[in-house]
Coordinates of N, CA, C and O in Angstrom, one line a residue:
X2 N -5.1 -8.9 -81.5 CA -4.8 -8.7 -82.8 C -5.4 -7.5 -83.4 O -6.5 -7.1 -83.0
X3 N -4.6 -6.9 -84.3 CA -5.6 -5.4 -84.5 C -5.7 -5.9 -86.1 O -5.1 -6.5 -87.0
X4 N -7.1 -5.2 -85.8 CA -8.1 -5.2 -87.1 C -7.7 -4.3 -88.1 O -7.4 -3.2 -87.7
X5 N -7.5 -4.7 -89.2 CA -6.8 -3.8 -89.9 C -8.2 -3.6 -91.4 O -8.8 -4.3 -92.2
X6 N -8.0 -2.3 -91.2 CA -9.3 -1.4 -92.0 C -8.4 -0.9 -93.3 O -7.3 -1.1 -93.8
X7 N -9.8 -0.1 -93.6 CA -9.7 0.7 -95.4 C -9.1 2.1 -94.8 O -9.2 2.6 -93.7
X8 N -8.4 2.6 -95.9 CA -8.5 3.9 -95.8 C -8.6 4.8 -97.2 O -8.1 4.7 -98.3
X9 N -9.5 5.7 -96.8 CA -10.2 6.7 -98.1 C -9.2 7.3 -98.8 O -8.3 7.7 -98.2
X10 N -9.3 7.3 -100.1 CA -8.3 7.6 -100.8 C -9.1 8.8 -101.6 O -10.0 8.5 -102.4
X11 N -8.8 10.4 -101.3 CA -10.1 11.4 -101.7 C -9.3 12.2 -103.0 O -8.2 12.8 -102.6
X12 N -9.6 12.4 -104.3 CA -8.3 12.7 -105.4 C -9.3 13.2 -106.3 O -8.8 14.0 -107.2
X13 N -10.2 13.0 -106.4 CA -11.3 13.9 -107.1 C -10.9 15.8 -106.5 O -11.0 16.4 -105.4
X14 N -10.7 16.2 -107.7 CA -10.3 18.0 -107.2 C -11.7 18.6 -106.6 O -12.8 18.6 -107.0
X15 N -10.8 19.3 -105.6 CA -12.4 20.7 -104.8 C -13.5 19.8 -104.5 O -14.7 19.8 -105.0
X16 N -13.0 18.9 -103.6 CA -14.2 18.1 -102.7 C -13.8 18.6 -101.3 O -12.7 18.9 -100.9
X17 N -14.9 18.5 -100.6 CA -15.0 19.0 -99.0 C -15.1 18.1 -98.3 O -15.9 17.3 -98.9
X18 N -14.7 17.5 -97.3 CA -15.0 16.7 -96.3 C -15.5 16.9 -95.3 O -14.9 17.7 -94.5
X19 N -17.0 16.3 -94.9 CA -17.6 17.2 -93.9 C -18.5 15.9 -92.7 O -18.9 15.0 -93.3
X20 N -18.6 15.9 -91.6 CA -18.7 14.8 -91.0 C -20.3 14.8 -90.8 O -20.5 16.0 -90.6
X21 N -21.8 14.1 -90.8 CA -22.4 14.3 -90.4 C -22.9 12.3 -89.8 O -23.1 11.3 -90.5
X22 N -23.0 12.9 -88.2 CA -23.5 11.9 -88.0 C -21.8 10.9 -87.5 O -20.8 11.4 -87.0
X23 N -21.9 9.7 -87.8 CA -21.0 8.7 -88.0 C -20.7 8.6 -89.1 O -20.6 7.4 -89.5
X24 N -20.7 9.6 -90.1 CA -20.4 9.4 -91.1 C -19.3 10.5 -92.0 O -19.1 11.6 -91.6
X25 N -18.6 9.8 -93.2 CA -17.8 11.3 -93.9 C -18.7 11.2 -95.0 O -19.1 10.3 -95.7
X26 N -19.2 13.3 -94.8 CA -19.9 13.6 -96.3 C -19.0 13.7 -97.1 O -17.9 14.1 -96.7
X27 N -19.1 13.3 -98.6 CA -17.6 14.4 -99.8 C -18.9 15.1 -100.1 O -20.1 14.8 -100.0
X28 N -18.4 16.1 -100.4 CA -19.5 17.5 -101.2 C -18.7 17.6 -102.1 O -17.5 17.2 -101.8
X29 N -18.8 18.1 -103.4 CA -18.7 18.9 -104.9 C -19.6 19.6 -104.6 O -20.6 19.1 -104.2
X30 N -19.4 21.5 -104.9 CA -20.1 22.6 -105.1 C -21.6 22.0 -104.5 O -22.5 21.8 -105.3
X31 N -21.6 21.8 -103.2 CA -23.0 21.7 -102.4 C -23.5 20.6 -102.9 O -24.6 20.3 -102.6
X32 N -22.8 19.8 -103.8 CA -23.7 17.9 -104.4 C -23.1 17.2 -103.3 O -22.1 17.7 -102.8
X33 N -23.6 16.3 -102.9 CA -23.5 14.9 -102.3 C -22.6 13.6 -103.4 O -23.1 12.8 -104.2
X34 N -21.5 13.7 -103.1 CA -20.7 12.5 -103.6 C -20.9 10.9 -103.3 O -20.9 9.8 -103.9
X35 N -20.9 11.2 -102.0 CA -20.6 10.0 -101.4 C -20.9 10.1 -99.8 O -20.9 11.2 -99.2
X36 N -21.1 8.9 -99.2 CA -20.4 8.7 -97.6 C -19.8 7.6 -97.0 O -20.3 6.5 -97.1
X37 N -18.9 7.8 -96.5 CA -18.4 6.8 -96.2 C -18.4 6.5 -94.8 O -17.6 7.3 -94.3
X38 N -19.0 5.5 -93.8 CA -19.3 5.4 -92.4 C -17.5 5.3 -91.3 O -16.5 4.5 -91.4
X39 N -17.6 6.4 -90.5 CA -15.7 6.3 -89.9 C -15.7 4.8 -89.5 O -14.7 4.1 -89.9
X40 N -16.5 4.2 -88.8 CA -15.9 2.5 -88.3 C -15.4 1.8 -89.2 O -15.0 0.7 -88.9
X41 N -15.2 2.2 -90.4 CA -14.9 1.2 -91.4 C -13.4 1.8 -91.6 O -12.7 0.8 -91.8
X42 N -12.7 2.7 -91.6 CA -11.8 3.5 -92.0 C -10.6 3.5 -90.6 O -10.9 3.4 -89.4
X43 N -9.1 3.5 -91.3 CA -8.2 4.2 -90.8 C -7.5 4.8 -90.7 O -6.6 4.9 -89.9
X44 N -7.6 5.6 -92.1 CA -7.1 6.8 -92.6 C -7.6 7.1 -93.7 O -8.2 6.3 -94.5
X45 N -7.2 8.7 -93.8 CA -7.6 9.5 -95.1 C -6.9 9.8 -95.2 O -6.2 10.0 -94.2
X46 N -6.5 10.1 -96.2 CA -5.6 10.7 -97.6 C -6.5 11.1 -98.7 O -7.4 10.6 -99.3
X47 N -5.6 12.9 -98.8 CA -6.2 13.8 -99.6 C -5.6 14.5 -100.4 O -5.3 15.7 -100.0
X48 N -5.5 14.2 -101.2 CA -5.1 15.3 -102.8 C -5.4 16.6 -103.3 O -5.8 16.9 -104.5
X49 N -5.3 16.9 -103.0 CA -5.6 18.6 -103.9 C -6.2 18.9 -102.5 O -7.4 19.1 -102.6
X50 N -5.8 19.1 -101.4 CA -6.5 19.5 -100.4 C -7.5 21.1 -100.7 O -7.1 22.3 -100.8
X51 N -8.9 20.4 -100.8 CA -9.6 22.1 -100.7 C -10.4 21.9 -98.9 O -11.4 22.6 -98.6
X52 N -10.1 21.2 -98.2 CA -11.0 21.5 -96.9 C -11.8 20.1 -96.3 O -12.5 19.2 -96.9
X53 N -11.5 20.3 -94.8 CA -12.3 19.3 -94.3 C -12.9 19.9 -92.9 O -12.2 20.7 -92.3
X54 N -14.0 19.4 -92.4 CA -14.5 20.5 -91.3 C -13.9 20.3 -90.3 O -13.4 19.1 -90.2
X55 N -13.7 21.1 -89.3 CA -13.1 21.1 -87.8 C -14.0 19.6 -87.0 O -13.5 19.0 -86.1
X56 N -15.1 19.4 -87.4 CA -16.2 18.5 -86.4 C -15.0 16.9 -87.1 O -14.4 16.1 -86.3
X57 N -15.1 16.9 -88.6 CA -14.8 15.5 -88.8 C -12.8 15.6 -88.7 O -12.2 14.6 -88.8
X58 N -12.1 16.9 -88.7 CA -11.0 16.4 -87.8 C -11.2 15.8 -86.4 O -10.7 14.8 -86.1
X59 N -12.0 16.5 -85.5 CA -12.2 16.1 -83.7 C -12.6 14.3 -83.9 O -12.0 13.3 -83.6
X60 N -13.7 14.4 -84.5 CA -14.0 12.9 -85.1 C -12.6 11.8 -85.3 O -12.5 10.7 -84.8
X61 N -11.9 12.4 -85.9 CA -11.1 11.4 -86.8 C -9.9 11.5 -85.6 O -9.8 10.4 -85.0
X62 N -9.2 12.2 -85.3 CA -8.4 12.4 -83.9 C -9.0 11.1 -83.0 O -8.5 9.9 -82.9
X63 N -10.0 11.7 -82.5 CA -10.9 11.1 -81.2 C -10.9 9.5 -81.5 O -10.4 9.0 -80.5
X64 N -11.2 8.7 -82.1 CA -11.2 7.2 -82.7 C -9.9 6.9 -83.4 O -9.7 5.7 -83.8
X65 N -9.0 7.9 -83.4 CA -7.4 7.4 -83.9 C -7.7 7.1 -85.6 O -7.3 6.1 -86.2
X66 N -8.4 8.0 -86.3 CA -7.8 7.7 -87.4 C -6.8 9.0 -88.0 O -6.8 10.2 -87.6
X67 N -6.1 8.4 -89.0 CA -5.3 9.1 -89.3 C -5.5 10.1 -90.1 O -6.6 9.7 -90.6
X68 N -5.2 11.5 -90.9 CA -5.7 12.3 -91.7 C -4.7 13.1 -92.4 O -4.5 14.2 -92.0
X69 N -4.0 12.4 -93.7 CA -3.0 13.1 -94.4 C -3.4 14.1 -95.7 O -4.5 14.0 -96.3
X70 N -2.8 14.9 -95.8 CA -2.8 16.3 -96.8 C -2.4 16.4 -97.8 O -2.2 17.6 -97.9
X71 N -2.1 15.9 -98.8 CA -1.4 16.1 -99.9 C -1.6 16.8 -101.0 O -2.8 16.9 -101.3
X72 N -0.3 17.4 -102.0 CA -0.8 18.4 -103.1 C -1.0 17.5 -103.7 O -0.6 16.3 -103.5
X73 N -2.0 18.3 -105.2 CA -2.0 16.5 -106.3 C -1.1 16.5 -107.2 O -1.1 16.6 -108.4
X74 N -0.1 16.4 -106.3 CA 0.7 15.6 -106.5 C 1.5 14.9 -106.0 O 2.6 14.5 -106.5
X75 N 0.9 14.6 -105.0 CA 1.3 14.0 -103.8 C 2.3 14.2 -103.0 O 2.8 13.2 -102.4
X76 N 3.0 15.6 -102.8 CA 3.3 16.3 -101.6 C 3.2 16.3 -100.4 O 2.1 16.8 -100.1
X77 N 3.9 16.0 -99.5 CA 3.2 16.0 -98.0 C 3.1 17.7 -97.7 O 3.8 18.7 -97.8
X78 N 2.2 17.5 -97.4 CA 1.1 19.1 -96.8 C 1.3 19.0 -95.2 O 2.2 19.7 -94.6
X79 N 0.6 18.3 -94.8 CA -0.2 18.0 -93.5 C -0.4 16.6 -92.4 O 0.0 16.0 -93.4
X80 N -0.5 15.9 -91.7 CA -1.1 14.7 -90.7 C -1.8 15.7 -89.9 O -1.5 16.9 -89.7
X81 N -2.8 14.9 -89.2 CA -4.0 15.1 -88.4 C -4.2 13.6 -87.4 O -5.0 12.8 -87.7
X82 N -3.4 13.4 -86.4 CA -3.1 12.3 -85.9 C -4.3 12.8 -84.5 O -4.8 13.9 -84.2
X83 N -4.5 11.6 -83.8 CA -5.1 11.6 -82.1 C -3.7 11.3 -81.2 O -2.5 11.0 -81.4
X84 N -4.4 11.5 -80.2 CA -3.1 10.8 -78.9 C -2.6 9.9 -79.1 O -3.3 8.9 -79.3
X85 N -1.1 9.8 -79.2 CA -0.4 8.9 -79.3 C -0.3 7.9 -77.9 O 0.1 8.5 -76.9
X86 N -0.7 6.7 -77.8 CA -0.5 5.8 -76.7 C 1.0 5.2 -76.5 O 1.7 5.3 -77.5
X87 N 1.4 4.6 -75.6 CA 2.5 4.5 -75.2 C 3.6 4.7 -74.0 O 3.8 5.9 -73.5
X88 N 4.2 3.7 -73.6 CA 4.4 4.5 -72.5 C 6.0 4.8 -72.4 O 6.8 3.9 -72.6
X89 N 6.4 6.0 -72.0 CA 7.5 6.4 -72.0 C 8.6 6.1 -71.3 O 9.7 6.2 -71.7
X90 N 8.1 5.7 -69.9 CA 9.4 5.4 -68.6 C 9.8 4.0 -69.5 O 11.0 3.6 -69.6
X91 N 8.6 3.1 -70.0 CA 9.0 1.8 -70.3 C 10.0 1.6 -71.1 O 11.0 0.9 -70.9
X92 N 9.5 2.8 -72.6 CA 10.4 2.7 -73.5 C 11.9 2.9 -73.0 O 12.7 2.1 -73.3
X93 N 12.1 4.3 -72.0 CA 12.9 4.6 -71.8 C 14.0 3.5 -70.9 O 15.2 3.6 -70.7
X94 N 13.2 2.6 -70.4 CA 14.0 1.5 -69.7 C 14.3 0.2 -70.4 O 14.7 -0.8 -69.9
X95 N 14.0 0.3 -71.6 CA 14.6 -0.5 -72.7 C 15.6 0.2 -73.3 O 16.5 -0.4 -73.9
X96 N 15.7 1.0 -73.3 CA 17.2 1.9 -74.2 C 18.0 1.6 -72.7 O 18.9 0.8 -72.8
X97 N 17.7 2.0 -71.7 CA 18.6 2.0 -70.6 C 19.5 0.5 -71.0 O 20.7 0.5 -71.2
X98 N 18.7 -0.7 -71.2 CA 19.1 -2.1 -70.3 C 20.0 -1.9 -71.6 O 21.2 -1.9 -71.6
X99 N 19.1 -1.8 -72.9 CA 20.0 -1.6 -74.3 C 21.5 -1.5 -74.1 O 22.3 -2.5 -74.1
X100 N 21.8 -0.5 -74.1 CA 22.7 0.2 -74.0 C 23.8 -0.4 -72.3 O 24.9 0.0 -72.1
X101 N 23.2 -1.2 -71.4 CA 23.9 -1.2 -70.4 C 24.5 -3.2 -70.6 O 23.7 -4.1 -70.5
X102 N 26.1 -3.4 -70.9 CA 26.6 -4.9 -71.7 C 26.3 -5.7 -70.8 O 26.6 -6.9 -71.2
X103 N 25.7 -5.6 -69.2 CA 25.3 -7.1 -68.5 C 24.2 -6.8 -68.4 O 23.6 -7.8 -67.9
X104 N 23.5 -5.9 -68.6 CA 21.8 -6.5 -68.6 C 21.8 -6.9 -69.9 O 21.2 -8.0 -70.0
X105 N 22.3 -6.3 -71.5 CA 21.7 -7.0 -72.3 C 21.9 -8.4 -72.3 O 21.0 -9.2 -72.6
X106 N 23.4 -8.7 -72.0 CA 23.9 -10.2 -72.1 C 22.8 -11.7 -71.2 O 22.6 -12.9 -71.4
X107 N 22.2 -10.4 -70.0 CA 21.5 -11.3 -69.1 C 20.1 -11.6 -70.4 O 19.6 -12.6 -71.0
X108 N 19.8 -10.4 -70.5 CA 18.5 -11.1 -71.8 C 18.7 -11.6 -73.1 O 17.7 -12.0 -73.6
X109 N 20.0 -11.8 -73.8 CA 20.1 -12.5 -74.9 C 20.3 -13.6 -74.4 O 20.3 -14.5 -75.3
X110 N 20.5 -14.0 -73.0 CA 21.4 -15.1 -73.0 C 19.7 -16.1 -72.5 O 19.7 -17.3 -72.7
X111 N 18.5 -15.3 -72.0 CA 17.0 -15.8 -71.8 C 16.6 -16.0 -73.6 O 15.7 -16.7 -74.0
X112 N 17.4 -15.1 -74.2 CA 16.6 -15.7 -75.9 C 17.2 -17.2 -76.2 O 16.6 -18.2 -76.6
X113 N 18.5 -17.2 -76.0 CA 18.9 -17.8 -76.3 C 18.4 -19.6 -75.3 O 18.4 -20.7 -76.0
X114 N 18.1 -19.6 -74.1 CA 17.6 -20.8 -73.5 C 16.4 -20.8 -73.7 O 15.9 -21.6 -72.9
X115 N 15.5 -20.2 -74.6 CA 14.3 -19.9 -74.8 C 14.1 -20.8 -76.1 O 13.1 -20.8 -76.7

């Protein structure tokens, strides 16, 4: 079952996002806003994009969370995604059977004695 998390919602204008530790800094003009710990998080989302560091993109990629870009006003800008998992021959042998009228009939007809 997947755990389903928070994600940062950053809309305060000309904040930086900067990673230290296991953690996201927000900066205002060199202040300390906030931090928010990444285990807790599965995406960010950002408004008025002014910058986030290259360390807490690799961060956010590397543990799969997500990282969207928006103007403020909520324009899509940007995603900052990790490796997508998945496997492709599989997918691709479900469109095959899909698309072919006696394999699908053979598997509707297991939903259906199911």
């Amino acid at each position: 079952m997947k755990k389903l998390l928070n994600t940062l919602y950053v809309t305060t204008p000309n904040v930086y996002l900067s990673l230290d530790g296991e953690n996201i800094v927000l900066l205002q003009e060199q202040r300390d806003l906030g931090r928010v710990p990444l285990h807790n998080l599965e995406g960010i989302v950002c408004f008025g994009y002014k910058g986030v560091s290259p360390a807490l993109m690799g961060a956010c990629a590397e543990k799969g969370i997500g990282l969207c870009f928006l103007t403020q006003y909520g324009r899509f800008l940007a995603r900052v995604n990790g490796p997508v998992c998945g496997n492709v021959l599989l997918r691709e042998t479900q469109y095959f059977r899909a698309a072919d009228e006696t394999q699908s009939i053979a598997i509707a007809k297991s939903f259906f004695a199911g």
